[in-house]
XYZ file of N, CA, C and O in Angstrom:
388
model
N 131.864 104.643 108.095
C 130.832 104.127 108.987
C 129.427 104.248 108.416
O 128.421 104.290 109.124
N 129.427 104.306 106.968
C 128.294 104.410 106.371
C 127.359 102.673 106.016
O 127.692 101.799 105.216
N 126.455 102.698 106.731
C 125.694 100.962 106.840
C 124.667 101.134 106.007
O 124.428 102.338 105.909
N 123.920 100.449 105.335
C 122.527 100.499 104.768
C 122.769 99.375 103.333
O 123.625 98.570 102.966
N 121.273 99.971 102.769
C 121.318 99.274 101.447
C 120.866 100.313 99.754
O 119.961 101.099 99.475
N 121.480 100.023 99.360
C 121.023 101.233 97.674
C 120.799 100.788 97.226
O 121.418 99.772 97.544
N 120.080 100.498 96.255
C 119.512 100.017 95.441
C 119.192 100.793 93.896
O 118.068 101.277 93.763
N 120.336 100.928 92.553
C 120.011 101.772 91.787
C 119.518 101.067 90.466
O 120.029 100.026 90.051
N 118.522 101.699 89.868
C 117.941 101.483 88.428
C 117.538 102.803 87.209
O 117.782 104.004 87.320
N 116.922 102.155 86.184
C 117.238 103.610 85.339
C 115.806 104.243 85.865
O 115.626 105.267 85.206
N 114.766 104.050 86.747
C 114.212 104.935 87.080
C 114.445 105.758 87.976
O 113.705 106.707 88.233
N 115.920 105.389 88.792
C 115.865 106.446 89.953
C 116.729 105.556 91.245
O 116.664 104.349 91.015
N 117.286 105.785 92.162
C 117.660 105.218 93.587
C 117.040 105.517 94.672
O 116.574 106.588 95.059
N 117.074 104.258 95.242
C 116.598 104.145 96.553
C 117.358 103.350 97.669
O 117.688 102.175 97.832
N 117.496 104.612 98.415
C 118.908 104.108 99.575
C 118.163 104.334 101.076
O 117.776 105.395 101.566
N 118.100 103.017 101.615
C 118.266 103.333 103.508
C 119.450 102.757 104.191
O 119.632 101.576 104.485
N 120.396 103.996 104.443
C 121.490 104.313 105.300
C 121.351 104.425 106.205
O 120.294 104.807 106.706
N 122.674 104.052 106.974
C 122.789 104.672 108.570
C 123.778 105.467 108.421
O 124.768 104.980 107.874
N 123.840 106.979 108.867
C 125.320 107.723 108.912
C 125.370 108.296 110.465
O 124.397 108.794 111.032
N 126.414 108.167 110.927
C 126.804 108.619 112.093
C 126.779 110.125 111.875
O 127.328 110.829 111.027
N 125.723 110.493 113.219
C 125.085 112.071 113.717
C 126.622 112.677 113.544
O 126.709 113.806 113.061
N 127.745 112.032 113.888
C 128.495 113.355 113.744
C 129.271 113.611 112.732
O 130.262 114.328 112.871
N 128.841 112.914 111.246
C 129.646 113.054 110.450
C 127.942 113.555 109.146
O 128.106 113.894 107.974
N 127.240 113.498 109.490
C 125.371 113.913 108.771
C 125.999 114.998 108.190
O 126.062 114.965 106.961
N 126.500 115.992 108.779
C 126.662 117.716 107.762
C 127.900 117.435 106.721
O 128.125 118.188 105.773
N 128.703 116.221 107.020
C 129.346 116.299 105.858
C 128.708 115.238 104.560
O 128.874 115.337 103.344
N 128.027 114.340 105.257
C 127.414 113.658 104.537
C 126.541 114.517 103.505
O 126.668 114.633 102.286
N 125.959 114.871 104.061
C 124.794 116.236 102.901
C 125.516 116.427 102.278
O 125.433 115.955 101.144
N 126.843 117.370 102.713
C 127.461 118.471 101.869
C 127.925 117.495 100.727
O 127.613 117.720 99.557
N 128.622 116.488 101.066
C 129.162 115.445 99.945
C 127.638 115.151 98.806
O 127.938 114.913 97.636
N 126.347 115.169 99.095
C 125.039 114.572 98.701
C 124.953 116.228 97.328
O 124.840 116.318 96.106
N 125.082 117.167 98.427
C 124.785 118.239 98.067
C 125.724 118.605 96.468
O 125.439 118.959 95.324
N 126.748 118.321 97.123
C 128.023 118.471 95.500
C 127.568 118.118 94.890
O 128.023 118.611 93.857
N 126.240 116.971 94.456
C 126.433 116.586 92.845
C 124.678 117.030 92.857
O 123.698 116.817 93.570
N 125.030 117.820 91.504
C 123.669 118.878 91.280
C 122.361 117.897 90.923
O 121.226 118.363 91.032
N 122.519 116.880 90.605
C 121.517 115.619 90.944
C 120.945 115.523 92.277
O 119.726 115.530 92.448
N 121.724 115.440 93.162
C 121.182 115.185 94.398
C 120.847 116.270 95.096
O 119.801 116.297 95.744
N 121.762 117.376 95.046
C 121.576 118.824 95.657
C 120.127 118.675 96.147
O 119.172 118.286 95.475
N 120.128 118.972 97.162
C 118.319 119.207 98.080
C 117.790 118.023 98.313
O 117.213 117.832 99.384
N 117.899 116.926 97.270
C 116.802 115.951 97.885
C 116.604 115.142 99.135
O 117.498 114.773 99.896
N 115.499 114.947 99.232
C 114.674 114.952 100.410
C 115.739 113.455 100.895
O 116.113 112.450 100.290
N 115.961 114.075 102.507
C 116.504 113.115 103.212
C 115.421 113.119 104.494
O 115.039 114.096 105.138
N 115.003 111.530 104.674
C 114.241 111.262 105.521
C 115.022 110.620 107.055
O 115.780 109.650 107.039
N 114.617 111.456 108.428
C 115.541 111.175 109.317
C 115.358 110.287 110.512
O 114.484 110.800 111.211
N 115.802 109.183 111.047
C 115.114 108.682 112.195
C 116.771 108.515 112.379
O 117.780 108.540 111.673
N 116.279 108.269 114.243
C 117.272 107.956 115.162
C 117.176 107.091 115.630
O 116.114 106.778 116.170
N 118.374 106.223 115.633
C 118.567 104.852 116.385
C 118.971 104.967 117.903
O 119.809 105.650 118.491
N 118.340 104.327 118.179
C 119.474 103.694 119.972
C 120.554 103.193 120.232
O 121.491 103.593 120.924
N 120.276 101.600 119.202
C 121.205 100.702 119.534
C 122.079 100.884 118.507
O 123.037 100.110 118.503
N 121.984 102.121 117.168
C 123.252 102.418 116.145
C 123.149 100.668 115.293
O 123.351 100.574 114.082
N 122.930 99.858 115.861
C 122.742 98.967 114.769
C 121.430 98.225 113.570
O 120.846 97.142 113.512
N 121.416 99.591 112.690
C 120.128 99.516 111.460
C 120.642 98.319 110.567
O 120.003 97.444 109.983
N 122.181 98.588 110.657
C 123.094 97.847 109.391
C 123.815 97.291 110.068
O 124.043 97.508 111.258
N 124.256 96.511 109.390
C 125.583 95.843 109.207
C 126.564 96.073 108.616
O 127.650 96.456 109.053
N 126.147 95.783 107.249
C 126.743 96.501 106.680
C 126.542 97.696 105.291
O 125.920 98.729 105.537
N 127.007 97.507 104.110
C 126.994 98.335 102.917
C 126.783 97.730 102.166
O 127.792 97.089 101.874
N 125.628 97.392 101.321
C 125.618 96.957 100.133
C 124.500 98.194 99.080
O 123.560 98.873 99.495
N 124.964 98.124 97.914
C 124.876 98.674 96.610
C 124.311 97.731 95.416
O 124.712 96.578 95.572
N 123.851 97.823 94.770
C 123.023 96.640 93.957
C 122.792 97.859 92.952
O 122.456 99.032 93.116
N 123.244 96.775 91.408
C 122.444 97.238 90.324
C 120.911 96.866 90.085
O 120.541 96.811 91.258
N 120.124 96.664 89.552
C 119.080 96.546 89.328
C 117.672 96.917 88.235
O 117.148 98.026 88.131
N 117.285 95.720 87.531
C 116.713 96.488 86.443
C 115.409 97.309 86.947
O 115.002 98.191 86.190
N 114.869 97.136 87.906
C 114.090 97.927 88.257
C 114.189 98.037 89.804
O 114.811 97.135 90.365
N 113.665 99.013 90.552
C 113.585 99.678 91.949
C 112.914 98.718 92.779
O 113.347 98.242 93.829
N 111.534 98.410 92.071
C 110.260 98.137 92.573
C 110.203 96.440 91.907
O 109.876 96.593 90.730
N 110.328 95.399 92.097
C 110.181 94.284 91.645
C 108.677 93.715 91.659
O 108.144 92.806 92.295
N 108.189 94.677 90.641
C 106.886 94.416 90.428
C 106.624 93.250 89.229
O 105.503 92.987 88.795
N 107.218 92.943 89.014
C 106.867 91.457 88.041
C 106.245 92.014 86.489
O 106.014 91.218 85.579
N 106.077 93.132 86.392
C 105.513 94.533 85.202
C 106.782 94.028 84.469
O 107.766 93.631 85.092
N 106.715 94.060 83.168
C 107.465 94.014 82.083
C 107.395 94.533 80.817
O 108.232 94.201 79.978
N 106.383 95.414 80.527
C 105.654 96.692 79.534
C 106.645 97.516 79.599
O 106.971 98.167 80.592
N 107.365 97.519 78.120
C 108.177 98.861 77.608
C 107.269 100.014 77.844
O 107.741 100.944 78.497
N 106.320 100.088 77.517
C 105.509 101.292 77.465
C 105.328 101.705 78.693
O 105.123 102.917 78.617
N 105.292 101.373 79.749
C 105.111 101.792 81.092
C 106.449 102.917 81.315
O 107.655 102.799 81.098
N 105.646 103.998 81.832
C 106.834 105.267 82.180
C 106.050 105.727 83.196
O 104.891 106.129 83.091
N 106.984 105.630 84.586
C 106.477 106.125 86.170
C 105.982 107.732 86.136
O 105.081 108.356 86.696
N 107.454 108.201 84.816
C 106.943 110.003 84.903
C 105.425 110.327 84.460
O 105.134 111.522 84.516
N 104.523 109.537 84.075
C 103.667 109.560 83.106
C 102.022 109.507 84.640
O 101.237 108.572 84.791
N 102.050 110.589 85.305
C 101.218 110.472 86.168
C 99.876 110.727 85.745
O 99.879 111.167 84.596
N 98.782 110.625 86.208
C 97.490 111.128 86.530
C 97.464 112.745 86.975
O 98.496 113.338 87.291
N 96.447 113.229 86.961
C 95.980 114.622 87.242
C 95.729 115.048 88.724
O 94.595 114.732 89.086
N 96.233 115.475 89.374
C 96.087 115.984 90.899
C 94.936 116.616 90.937
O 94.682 117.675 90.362
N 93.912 115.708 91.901
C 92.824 116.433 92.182
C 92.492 116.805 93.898
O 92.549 115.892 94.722
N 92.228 117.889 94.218
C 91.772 117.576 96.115
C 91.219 117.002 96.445
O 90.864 115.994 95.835
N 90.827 117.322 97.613
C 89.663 116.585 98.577
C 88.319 116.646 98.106
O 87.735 115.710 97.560
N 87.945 117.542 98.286
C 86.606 118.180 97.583
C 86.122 117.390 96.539
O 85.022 116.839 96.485
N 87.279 117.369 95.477
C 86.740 116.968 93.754
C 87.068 115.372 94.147
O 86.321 114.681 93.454
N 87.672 114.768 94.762
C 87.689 113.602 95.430
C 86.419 112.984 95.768
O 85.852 111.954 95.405
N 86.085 114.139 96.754
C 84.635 113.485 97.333
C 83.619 113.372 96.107
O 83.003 112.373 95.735
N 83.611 114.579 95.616
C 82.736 114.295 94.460
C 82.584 113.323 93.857
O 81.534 112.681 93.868
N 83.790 112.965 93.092
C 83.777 111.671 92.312
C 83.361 110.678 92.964
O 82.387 109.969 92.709
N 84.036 110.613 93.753
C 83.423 109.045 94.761
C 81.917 108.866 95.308
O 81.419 107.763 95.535
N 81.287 110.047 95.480
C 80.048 110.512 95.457
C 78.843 110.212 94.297
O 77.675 109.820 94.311
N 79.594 110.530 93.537
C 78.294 110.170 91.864
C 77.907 108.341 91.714
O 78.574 107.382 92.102
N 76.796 108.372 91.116
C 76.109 107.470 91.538
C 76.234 106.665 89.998
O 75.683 106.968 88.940
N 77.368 105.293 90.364
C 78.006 104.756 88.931
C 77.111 103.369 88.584
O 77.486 102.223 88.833
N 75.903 103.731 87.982
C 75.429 102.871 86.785
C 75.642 102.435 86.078
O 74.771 101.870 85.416
């Protein structure tokens, strides 16, 4: 009774499922077995009408995000520097001549 859509590529998967509330703790535990997935973040909403899906589909895919980007050199792991609020304001603050 598992409904939704996955979507996998070599940067990573992205799945929105529906699993029936009374089968969720085995669902994890099955998520949980493979040391890849172990912990990751499951995001939770509740339906009414139980119908999110229809059905199941799975898709390969060369990328996640069909951004029209086609640069080998582009790597998602490859972030910017975490800055706060504060050093935020700052920057946005200075006066760009």
């Amino acid at each position: 009774d598992v409904m939704g859509r996955i979507y996998v590529a070599q940067e990573g998967i992205n799945a929105q499922i529906s699993v029936p509330i009374s089968n969720f703790e085995a669902f994890k535990a099955v998520m949980d077995s493979f040391h890849w997935l172990k912990g990751i973040r499951l995001n939770l909403a509740v339906e009414e009408d139980f119908k999110s899906f229809y059905k199941l589909k799975i898709k390969v895919r060369p990328k996640i995000l069909a951004d029209g980007l086609n640069d080998e050199t582009f790597n998602p792991a490859d972030t910017g520097t975490h800055i706060d609020a504060v050093t935020f304001n700052e920057l946005t603050d200075r006066d760009h001549h």
